[in-house]
CSV table of C-alpha atoms in Angstrom, one decimal:
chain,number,residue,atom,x,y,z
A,26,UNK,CA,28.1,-22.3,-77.7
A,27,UNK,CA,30.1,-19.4,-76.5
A,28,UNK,CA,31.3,-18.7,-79.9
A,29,UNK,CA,28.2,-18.8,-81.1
A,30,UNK,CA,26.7,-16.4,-78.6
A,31,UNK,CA,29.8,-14.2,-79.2
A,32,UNK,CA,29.2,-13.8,-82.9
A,33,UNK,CA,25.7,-13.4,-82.5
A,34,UNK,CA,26.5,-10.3,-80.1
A,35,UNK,CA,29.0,-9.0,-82.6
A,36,UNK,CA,26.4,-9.0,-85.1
A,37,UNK,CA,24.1,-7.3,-83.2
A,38,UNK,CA,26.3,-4.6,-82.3
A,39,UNK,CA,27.3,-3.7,-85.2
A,40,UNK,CA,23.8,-3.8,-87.0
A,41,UNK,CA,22.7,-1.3,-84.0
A,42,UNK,CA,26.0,0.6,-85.0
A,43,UNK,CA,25.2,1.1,-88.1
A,44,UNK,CA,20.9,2.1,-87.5
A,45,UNK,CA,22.7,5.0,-85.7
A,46,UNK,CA,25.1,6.3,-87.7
A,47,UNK,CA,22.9,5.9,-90.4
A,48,UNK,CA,19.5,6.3,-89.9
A,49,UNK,CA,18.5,5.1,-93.2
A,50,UNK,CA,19.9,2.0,-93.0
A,51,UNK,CA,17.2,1.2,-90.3
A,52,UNK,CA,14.3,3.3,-91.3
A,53,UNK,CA,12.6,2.7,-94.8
A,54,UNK,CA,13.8,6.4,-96.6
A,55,UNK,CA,9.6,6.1,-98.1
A,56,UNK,CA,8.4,7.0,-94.7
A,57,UNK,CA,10.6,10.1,-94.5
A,58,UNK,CA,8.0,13.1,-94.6
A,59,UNK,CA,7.9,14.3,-98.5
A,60,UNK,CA,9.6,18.4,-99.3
A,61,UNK,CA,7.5,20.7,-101.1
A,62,UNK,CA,7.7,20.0,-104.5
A,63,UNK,CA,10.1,21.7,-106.4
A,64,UNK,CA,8.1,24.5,-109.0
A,65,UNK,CA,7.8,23.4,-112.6
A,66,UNK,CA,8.1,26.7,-114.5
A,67,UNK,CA,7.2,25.6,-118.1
A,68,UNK,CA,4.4,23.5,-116.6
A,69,UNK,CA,3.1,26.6,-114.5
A,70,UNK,CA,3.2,28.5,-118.4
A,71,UNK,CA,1.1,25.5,-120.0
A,72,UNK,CA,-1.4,25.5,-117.0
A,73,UNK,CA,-1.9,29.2,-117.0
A,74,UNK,CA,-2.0,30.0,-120.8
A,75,UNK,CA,-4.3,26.4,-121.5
A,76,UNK,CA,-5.3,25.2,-118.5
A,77,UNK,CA,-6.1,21.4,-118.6
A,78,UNK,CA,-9.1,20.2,-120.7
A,79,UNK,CA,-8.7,16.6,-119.2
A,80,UNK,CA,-9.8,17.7,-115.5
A,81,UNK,CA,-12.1,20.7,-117.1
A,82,UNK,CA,-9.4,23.2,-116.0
A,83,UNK,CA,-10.0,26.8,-117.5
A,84,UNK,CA,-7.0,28.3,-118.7
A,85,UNK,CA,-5.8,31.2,-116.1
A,86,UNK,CA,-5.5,33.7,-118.5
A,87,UNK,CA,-8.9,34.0,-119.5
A,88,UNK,CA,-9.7,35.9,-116.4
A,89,UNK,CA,-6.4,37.2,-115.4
A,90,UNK,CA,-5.0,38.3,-118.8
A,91,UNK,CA,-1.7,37.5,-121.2
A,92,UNK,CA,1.8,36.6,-118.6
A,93,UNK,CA,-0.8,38.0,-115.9
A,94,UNK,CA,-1.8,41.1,-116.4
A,95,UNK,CA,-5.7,41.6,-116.3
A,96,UNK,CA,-7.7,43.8,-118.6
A,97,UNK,CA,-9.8,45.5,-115.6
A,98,UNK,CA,-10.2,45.7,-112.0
A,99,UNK,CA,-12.6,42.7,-111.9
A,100,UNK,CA,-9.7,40.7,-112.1
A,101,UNK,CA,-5.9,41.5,-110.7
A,102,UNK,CA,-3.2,41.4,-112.2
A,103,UNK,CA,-1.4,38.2,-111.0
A,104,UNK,CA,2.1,39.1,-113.1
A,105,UNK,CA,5.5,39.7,-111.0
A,106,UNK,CA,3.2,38.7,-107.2
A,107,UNK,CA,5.4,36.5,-104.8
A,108,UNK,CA,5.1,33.2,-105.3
A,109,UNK,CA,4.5,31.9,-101.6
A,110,UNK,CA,1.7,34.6,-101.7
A,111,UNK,CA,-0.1,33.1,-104.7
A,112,UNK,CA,0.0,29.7,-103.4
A,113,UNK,CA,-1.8,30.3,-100.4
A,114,UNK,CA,-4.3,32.4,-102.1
A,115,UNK,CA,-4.9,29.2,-103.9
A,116,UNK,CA,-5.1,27.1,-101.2
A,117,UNK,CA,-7.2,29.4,-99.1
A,118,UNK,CA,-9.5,29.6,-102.6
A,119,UNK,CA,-9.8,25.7,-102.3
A,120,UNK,CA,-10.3,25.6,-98.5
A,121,UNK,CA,-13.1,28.0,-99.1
A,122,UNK,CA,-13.7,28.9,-95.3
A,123,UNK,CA,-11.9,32.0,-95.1
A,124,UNK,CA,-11.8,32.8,-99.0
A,125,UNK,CA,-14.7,31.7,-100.0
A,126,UNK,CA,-15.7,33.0,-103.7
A,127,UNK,CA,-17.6,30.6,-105.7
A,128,UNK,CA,-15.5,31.1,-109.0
A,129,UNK,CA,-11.9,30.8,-107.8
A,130,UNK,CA,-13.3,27.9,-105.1
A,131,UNK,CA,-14.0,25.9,-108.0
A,132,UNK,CA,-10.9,26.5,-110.0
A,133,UNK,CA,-8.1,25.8,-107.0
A,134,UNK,CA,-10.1,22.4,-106.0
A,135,UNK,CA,-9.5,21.7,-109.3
A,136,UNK,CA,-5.8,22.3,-108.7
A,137,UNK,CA,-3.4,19.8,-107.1
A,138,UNK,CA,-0.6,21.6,-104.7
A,139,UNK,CA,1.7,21.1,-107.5
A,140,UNK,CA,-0.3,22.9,-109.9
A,141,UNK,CA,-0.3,25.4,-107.7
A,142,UNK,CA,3.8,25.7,-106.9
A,143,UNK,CA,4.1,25.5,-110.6
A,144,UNK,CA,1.2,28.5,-111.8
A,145,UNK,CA,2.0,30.6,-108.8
A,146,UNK,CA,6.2,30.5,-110.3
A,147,UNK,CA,5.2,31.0,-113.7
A,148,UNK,CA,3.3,34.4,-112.4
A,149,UNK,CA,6.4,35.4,-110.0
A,150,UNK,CA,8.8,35.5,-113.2
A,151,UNK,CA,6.6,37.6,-115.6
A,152,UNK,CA,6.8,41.5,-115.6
A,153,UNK,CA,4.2,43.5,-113.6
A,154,UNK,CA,1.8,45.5,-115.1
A,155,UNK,CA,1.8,49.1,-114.9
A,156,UNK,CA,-1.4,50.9,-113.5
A,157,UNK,CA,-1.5,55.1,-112.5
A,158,UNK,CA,-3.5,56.7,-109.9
A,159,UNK,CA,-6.4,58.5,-111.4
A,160,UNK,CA,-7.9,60.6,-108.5
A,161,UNK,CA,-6.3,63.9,-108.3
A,162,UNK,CA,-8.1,65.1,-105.6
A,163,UNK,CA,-7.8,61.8,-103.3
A,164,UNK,CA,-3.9,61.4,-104.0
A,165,UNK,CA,-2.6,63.4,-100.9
A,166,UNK,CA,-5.0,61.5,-98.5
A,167,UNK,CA,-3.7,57.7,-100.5
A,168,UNK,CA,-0.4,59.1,-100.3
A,169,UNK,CA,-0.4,60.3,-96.6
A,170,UNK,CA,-2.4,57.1,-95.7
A,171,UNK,CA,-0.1,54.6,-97.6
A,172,UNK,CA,3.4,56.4,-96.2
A,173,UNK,CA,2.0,57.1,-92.7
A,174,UNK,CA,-1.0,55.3,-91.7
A,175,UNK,CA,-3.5,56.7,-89.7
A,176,UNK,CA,-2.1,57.5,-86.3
A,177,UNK,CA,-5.8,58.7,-84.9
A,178,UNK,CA,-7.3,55.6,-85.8
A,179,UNK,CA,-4.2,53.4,-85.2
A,180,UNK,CA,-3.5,52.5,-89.1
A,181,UNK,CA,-0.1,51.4,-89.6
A,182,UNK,CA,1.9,52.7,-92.7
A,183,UNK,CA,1.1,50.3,-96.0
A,184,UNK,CA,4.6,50.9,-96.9
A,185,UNK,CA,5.7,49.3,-93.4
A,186,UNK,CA,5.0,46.1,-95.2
A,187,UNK,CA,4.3,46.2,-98.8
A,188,UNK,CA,7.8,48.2,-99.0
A,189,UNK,CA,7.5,52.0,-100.3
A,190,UNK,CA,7.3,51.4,-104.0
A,191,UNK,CA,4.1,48.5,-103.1
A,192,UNK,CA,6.5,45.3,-104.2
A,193,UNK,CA,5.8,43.7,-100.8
A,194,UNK,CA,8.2,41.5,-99.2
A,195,UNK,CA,8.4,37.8,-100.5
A,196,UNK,CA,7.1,34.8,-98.6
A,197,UNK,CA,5.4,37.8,-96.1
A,198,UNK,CA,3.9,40.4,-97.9
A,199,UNK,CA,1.9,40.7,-101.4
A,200,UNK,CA,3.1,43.1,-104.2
A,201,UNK,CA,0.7,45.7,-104.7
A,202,UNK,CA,2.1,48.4,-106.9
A,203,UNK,CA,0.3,48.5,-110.3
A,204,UNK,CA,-2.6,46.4,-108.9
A,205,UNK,CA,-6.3,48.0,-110.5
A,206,UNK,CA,-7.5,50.6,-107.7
A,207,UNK,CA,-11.1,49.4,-108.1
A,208,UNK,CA,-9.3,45.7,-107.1
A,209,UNK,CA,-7.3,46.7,-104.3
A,210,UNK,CA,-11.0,48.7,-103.2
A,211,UNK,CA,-13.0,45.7,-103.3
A,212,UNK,CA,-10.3,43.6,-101.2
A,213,UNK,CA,-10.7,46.0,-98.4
A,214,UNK,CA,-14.0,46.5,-98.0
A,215,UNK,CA,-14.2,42.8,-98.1
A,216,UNK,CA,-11.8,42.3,-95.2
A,217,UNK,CA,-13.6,45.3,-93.4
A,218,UNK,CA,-17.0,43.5,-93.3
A,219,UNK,CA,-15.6,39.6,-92.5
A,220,UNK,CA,-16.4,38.6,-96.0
A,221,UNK,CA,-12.7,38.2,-96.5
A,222,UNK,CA,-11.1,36.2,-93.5
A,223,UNK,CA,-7.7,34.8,-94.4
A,224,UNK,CA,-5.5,37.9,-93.0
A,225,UNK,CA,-6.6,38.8,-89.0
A,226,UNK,CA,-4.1,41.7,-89.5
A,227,UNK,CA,-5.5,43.6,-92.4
A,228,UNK,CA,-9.2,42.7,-91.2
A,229,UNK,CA,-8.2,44.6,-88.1
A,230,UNK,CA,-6.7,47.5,-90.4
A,231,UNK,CA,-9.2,47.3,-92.6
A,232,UNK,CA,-12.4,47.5,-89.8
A,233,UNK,CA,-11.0,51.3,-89.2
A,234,UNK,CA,-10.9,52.5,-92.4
A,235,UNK,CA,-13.8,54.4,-94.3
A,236,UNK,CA,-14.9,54.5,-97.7
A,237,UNK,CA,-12.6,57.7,-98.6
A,238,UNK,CA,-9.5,56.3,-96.9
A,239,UNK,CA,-10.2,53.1,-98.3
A,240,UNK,CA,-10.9,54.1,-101.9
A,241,UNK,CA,-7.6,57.2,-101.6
A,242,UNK,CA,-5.4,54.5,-100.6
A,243,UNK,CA,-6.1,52.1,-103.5
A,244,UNK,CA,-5.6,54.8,-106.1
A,245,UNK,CA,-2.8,55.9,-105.0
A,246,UNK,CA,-1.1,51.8,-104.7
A,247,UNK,CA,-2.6,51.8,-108.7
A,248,UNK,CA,0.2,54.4,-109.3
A,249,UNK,CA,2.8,52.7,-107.9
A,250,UNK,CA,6.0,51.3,-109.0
């Protein structure tokens, strides 16, 4: 009976030994919270440049232009934008509470977070599109504003976090060098009147601009690069 009970005991031990030096031997590795997927380049291209007849998924490009770079300010140009960044544009589209815009809503519901992680990667690796600033008389005022701020109004410099040439900083800021001015425009006045809710720190920026800083500011980001 003892030797019995003694084994038993053994046995136990050791199966507790080995649950704590390795965990998976006692948990079942499925239950183990999934990464985030791992981006899917040539996917992302096929997505983008097709889109996905099956799930009535409009290719990307029809809006947003050839390897992401739009025709015109109703659209931006998507090409060479930080990846994180364009993911949660996506999933903000989807969300639709602080995004909300009826055309992109519908396309990222659509979209699985994969798609996303794999369109948004596709974008980061293709080459930005140019743009120039086209106001002379506003470019001091954009310049000043984009460099500086606004220290009257308490406007922080642009370049503090979109960097000084507008490439942004990835997983933080957007690029915005080369971006259409009437794009970059229509983005502010959006945040300034609650339209646009997904960033509390440029709605605050925004909400002391006014129409001249705002539109100065965009042309001059157009010219960057």
């Amino acid at each position: 009976m003892r030797q019995i009970f003694s084994v038993t005991l053994k046995t136990l031990v050791i199966a507790l030994g080995l649950s704590l030096v390795n965990p998976s031997f006692a948990a079942d590795p499925a239950a183990a919270p999934a990464g985030p997927a791992k981006a899917d380049v040539a996917k992302g291209e096929a997505l983008y440049n097709a889109g996905d007849a099956k799930r009535g998924l409009a290719a990307c490009m029809g809006c947003h232009g050839p390897n992401g770079v739009s025709g015109g300010g109703t659209y931006p140009k998507l090409a060479g934008q930080h990846a994180a960044y364009t993911v949660k544009q996506l999933k903000d589209y989807k969300a639709g509470k602080d995004r909300p815009n009826a055309i992109m809503g519908a396309f990222a519901g659509m979209m699985t977070e994969e798609d996303m992680i794999n369109v948004a990667a596709y974008l980061e690796k293709q080459t930005p599109g140019l743009g120039t600033a086209k106001n002379k008389a506003s470019i001091e005022l954009g310049q000043k504003i984009y460099r500086g701020g606004i220290a009257s109004k308490q406007v922080p410099a642009c370049a503090a976090c979109h960097a000084p040439n507008g490439a942004g900083i990835p997983s933080q800021y957007p690029r915005l060098s080369g971006q259409w001015a009437e794009y970059t425009e229509a983005q502010l006045v959006a945040y300034r009147q609650g339209e646009r809710k997904n960033s509390v720190q440029m709605t605050g920026i925004a909400s002391r601009m006014s129409d001249a800083e705002i539109k100065a500011v965009s042309d001059y980001i157009a010219g960057l690069r």
